[in-house]
CSV table of C-alpha atoms in Angstrom, one decimal:
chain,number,residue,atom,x,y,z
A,1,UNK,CA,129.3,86.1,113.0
A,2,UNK,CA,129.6,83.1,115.3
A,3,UNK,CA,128.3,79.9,113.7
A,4,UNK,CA,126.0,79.7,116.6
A,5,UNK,CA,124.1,82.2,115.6
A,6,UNK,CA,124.3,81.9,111.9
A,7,UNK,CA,122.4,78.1,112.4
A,8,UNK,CA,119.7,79.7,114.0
A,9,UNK,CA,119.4,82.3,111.3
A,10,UNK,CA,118.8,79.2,108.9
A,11,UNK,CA,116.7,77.4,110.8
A,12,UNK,CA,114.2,80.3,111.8
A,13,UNK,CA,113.6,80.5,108.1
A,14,UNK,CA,113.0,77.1,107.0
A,15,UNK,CA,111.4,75.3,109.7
A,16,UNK,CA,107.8,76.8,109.4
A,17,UNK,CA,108.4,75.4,105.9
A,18,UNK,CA,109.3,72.1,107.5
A,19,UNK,CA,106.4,72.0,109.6
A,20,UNK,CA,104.1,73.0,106.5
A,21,UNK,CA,105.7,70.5,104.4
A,22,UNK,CA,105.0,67.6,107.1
A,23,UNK,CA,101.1,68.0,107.8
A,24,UNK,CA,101.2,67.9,103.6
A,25,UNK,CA,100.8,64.3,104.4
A,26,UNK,CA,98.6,64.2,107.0
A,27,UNK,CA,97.0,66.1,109.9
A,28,UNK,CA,99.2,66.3,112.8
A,29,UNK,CA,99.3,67.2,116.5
A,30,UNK,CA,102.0,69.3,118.1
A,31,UNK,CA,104.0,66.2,119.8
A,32,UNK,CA,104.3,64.3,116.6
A,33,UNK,CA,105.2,67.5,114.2
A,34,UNK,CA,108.0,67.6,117.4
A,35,UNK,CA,108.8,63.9,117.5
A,36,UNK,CA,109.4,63.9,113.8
A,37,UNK,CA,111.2,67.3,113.4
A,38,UNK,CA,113.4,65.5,116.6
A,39,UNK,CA,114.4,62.2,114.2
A,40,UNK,CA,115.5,64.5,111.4
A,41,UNK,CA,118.8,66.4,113.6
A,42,UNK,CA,119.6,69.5,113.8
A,43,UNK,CA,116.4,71.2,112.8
A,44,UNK,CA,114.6,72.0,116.2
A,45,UNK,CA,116.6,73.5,119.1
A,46,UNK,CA,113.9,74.5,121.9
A,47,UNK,CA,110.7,71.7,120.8
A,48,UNK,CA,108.6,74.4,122.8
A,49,UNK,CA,109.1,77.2,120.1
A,50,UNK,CA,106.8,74.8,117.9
A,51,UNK,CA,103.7,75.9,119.4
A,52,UNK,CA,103.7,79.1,118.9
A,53,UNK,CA,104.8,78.9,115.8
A,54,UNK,CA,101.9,76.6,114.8
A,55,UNK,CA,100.0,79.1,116.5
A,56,UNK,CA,100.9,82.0,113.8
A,57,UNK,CA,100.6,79.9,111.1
A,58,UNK,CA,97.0,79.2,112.8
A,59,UNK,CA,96.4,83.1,112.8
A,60,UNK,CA,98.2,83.6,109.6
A,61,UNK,CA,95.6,81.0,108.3
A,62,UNK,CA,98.3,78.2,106.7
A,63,UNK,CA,97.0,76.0,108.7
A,64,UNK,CA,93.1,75.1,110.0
A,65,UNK,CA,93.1,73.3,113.4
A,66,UNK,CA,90.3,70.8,115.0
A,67,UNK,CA,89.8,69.1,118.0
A,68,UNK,CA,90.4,65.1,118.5
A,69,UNK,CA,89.3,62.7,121.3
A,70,UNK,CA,92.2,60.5,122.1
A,71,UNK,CA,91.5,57.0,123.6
A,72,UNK,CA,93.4,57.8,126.6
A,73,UNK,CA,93.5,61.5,128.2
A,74,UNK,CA,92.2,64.7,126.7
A,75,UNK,CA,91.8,66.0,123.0
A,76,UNK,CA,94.3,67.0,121.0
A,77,UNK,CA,94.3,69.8,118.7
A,78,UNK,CA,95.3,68.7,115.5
A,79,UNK,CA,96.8,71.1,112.4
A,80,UNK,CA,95.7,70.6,108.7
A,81,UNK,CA,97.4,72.5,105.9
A,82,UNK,CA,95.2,74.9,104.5
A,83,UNK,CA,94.7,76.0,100.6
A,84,UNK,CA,97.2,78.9,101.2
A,85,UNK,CA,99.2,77.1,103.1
A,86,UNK,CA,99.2,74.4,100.5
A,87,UNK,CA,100.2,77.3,97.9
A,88,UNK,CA,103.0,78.9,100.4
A,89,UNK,CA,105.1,75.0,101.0
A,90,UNK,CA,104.4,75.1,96.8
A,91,UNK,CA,106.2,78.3,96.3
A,92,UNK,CA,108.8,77.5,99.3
A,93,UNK,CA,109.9,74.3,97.7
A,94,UNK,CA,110.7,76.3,94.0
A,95,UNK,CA,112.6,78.8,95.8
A,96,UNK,CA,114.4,76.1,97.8
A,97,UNK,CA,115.5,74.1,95.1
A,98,UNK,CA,116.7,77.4,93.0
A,99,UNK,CA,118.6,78.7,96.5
A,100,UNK,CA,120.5,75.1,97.1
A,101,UNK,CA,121.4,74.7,93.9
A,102,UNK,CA,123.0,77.8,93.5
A,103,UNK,CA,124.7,77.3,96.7
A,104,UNK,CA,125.5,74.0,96.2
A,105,UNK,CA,127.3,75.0,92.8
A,106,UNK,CA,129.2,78.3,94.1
A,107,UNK,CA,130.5,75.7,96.9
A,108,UNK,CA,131.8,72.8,94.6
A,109,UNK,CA,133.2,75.7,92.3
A,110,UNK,CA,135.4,76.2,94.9
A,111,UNK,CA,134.0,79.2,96.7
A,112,UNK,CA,132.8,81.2,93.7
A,113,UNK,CA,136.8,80.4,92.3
A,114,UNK,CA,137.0,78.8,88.6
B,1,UNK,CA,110.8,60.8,142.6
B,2,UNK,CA,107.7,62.0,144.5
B,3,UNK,CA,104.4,63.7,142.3
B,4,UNK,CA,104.9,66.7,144.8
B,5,UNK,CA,108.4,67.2,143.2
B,6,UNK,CA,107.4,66.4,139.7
B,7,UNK,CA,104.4,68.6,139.6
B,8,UNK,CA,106.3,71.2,141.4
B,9,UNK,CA,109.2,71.4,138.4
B,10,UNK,CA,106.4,71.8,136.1
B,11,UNK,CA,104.2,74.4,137.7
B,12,UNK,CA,107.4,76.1,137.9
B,13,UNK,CA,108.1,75.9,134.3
B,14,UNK,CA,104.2,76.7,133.2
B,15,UNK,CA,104.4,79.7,135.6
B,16,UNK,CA,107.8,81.0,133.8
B,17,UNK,CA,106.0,81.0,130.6
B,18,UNK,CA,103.0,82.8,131.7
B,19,UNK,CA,105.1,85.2,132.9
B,20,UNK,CA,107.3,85.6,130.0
B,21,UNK,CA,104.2,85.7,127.4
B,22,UNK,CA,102.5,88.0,129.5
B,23,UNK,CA,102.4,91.1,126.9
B,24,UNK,CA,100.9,88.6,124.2
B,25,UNK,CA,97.2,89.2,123.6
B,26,UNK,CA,95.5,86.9,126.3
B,27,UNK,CA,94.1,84.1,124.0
B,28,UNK,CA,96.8,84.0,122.1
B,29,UNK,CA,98.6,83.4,126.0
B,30,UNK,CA,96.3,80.6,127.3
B,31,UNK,CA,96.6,78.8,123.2
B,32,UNK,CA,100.6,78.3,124.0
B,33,UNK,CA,100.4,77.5,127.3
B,34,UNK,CA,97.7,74.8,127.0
B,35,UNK,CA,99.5,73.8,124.0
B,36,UNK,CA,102.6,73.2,126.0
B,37,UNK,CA,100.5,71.8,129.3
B,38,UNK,CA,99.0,69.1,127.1
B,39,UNK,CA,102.4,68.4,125.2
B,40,UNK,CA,104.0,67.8,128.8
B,41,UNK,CA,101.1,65.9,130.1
B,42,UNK,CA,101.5,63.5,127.0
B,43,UNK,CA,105.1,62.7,127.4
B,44,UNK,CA,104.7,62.5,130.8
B,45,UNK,CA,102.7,59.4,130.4
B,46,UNK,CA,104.7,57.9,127.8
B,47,UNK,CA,107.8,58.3,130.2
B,48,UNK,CA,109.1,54.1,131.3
B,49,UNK,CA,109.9,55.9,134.4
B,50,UNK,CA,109.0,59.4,135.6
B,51,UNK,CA,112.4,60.4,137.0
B,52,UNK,CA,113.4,63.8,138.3
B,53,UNK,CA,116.2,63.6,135.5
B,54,UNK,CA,113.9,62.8,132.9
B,55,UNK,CA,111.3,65.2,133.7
B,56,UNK,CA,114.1,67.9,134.1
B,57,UNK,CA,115.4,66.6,130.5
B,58,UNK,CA,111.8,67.5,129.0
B,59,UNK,CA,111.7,70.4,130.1
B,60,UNK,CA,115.1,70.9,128.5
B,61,UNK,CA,113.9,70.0,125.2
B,62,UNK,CA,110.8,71.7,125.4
B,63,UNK,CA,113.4,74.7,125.9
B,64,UNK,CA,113.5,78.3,127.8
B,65,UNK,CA,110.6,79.6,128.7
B,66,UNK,CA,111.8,83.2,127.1
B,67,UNK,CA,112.9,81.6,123.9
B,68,UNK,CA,109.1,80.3,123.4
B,69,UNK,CA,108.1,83.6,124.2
B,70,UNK,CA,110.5,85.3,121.8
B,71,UNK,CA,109.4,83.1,119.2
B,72,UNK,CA,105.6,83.6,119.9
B,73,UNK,CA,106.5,87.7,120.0
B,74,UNK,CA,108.6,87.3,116.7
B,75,UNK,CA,105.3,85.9,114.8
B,76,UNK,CA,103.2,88.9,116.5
B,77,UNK,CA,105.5,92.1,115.1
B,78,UNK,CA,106.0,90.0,111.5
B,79,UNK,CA,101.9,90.1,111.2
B,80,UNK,CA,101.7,93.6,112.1
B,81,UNK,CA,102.8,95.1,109.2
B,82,UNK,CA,101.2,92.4,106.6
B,83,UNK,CA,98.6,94.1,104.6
B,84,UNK,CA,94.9,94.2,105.5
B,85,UNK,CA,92.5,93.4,103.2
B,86,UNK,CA,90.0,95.8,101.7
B,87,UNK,CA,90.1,98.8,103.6
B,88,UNK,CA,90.2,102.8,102.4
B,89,UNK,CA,92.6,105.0,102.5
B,90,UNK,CA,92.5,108.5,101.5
B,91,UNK,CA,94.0,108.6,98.3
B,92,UNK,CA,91.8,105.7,97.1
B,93,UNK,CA,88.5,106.9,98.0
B,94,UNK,CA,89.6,110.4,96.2
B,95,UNK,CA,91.5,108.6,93.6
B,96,UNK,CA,87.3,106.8,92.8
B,97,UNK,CA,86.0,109.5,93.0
B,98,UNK,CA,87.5,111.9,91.0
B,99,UNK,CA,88.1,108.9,88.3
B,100,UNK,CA,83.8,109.7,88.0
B,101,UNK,CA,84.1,113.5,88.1
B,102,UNK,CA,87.6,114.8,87.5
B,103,UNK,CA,88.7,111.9,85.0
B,104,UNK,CA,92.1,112.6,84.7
B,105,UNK,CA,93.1,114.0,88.5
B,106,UNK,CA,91.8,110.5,89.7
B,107,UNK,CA,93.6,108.1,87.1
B,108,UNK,CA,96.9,109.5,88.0
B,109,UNK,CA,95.6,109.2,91.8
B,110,UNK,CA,94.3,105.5,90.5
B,111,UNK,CA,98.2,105.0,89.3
B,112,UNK,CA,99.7,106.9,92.5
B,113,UNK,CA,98.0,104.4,94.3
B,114,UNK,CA,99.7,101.6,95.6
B,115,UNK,CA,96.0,99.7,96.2
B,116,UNK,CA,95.5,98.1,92.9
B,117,UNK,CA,97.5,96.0,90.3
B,118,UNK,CA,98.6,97.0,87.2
B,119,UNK,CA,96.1,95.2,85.2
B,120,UNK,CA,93.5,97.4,87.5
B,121,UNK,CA,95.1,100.2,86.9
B,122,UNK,CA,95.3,99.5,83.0
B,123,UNK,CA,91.5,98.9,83.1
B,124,UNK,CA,90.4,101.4,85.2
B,125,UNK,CA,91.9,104.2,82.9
B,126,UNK,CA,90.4,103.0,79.8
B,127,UNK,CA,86.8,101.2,80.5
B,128,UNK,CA,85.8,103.4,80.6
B,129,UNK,CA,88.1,106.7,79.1
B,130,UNK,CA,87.3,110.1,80.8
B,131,UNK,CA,84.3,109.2,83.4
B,132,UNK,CA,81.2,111.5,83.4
B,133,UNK,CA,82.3,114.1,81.5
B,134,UNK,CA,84.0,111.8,79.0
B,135,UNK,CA,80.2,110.1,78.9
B,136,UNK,CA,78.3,113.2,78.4
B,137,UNK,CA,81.0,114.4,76.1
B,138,UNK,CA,80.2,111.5,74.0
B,139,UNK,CA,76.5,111.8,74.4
B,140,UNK,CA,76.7,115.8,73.3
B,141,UNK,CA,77.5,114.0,69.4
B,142,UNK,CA,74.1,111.9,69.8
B,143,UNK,CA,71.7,114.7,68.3
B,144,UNK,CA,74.4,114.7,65.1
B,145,UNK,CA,73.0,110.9,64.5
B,146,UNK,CA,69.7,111.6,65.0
B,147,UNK,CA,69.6,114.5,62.3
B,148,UNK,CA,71.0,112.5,59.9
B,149,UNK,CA,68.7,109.5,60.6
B,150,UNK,CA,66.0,112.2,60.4
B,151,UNK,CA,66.3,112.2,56.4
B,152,UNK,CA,66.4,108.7,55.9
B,153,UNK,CA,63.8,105.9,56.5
B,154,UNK,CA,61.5,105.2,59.5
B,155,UNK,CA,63.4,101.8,60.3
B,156,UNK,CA,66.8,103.7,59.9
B,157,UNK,CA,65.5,106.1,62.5
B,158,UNK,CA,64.2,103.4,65.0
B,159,UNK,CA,67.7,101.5,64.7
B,160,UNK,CA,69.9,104.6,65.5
B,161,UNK,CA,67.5,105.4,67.9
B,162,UNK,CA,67.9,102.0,69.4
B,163,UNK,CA,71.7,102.4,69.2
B,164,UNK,CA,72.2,105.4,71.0
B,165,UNK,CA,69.6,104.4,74.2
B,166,UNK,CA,72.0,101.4,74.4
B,167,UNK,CA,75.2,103.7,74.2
B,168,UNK,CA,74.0,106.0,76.1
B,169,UNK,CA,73.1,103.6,78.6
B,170,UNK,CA,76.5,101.9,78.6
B,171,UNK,CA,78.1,105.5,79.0
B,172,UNK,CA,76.4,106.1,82.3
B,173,UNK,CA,76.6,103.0,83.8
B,174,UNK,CA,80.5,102.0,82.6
B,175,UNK,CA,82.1,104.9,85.3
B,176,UNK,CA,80.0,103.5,88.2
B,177,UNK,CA,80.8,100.1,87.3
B,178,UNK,CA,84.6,100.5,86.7
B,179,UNK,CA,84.0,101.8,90.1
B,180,UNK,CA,83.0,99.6,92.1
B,181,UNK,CA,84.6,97.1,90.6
B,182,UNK,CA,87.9,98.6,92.3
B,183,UNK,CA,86.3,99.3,95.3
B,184,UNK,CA,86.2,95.9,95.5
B,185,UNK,CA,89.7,94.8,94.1
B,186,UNK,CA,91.4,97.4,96.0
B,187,UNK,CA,94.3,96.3,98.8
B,188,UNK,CA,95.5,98.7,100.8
B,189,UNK,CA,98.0,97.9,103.0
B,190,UNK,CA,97.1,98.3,106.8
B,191,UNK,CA,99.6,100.5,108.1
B,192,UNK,CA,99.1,102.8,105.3
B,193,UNK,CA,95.8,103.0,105.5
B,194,UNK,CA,94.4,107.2,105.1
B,195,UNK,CA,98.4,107.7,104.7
B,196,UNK,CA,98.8,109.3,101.2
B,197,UNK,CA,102.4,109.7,101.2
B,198,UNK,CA,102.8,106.1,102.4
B,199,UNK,CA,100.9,105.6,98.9
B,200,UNK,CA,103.4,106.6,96.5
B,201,UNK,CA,106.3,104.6,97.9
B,202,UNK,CA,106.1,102.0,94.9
């Protein structure tokens, strides 16, 4: 498999995750979930593939969304995580930790090797 | 660089992305696209200086047109076959019914079913056991009490008959109960909705 393709394998099944995890904090609007996904490296290729996946998560009801005036230029719709939304970045973050770890030990054992 | 040009590389852009998200369902079309027209508008204004190298390296980031559509598609055939909530399928409805009339054809229909848990199940089958004809096999013993009672005191007589109006009242209301109480915890997945052999995958 070229490596190309096995980082976007990863990525396509964390970053919703990701994007869950960061409106945790606060509600966000698409150009700052980008601009903060773009200061953490290699998650986001095409910043563009964020709306419509904010837009599942929407219809998939992760996340709610609301209108905001901005003092300059239009509104901006802005995503809150939702109760099941709060539940899935909950269960994501268990399995995560469980996954690395026993990744992280098969590759300091030496590639599964004792 | 001139607005003509600048507005020109976008409208371009916007236009490719309509296109390429045209099979999407149309709201679900004009959400992205407006998304994306208000994301470009924003870091348009926050640009020092609107260059046509700039502006082309938005666009860049913001990435292909198809690959936003590919993503958008992606999240459309993953929700398709997510279960629905709530809705009957054949071997449900018969599986309820027959739980009040043919007790034990619809428990193994209630366990052939993939629609309910199995706590559900487990209470379905047992609150309560054998449906109407369990409950009027029951009630058939009641006039076995009430002869006995019959020799003893007056108040002995009032209580039993006390007892068994309460019985017999649980009996006949339990089955449609348990009933509905399903009806209402039951999940059938979407796609196999009125499929029966879908059903008995699990």
């Amino acid at each position: 498999m070229p490596i190309d393709g096995l980082a976007t394998q990863l990525r396509k099944g964390v970053i919703e995750y990701c994007v869950l995890a960061m409106l945790k904090e606060a509600p966000l609007y698409g150009g700052e979930v980008i601009e903060i996904l773009r200061t953490k490296g290699q998650i986001l290729v095409s910043e563009g593939t964020i709306y419509p996946l904010l837009s599942r998560m929407r219809s998939e009801g992760f996340v709610e969304t609301e209108w905001r005036d901005t003092p300059a230029g239009a509104p901006r719709r802005y995503y809150r995580l939702s109760r099941s939304g709060q539940r899935a970045v909950a269960e994501f973050r268990d399995e995560w930790f469980r996954f690395r770890d026993s990744v992280d030990e098969i590759f300091r054992d030496g590639g599964g090797q004792r | 660089m001139t607005a003509v040009r600048a507005s020109q590389l976008i409208d371009a852009y916007l236009r490719r992305l309509e296109k390429e998200l045209a099979d999407l369902p149309t709201a679900k079309r004009h959400e992205i696209v407006d998304e994306i027209r208000s994301h470009i508008a924003g870091e348009r204004s926050a640009m020092v200086d609107e260059t046509d190298a700039n502006l082309m390296n938005l666009l860049d980031r913001l990435g292909d047109p198809a690959e936003i559509a590919a993503e958008a598609r992606s999240g459309a055939e993953r929700r398709r076959p997510a279960p629905g909530f709530r809705r009957f399928g054949t071997l449900e409805v018969l599986a309820l019914a027959l739980m009040l009339l043919a007790w034990p054809v619809g428990v193994i229909l209630l366990w052939a079913s993939r629609a309910w848990t199995t706590r559900e199940k487990v209470l379905g089958s047992v609150l309560p056991p054998g449906g109407y004809p369990g409950a009027f096999l029951v009630m058939s013993t009641f006039h076995w009490f009430v002869s006995m009672a019959d020799s003893g005191p007056k108040w002995g007589q009032i209580t039993v008959g006390a007892v068994l109006f309460t019985v017999s009242l649980l009996l006949l209301t339990a089955p449609i109960g348990m009933c509905v109480y399903l009806a209402t915890r039951m999940r059938v997945p979407s796609q196999q909705q009125g499929d029966v052999r879908g059903s008995s995958r699990w």
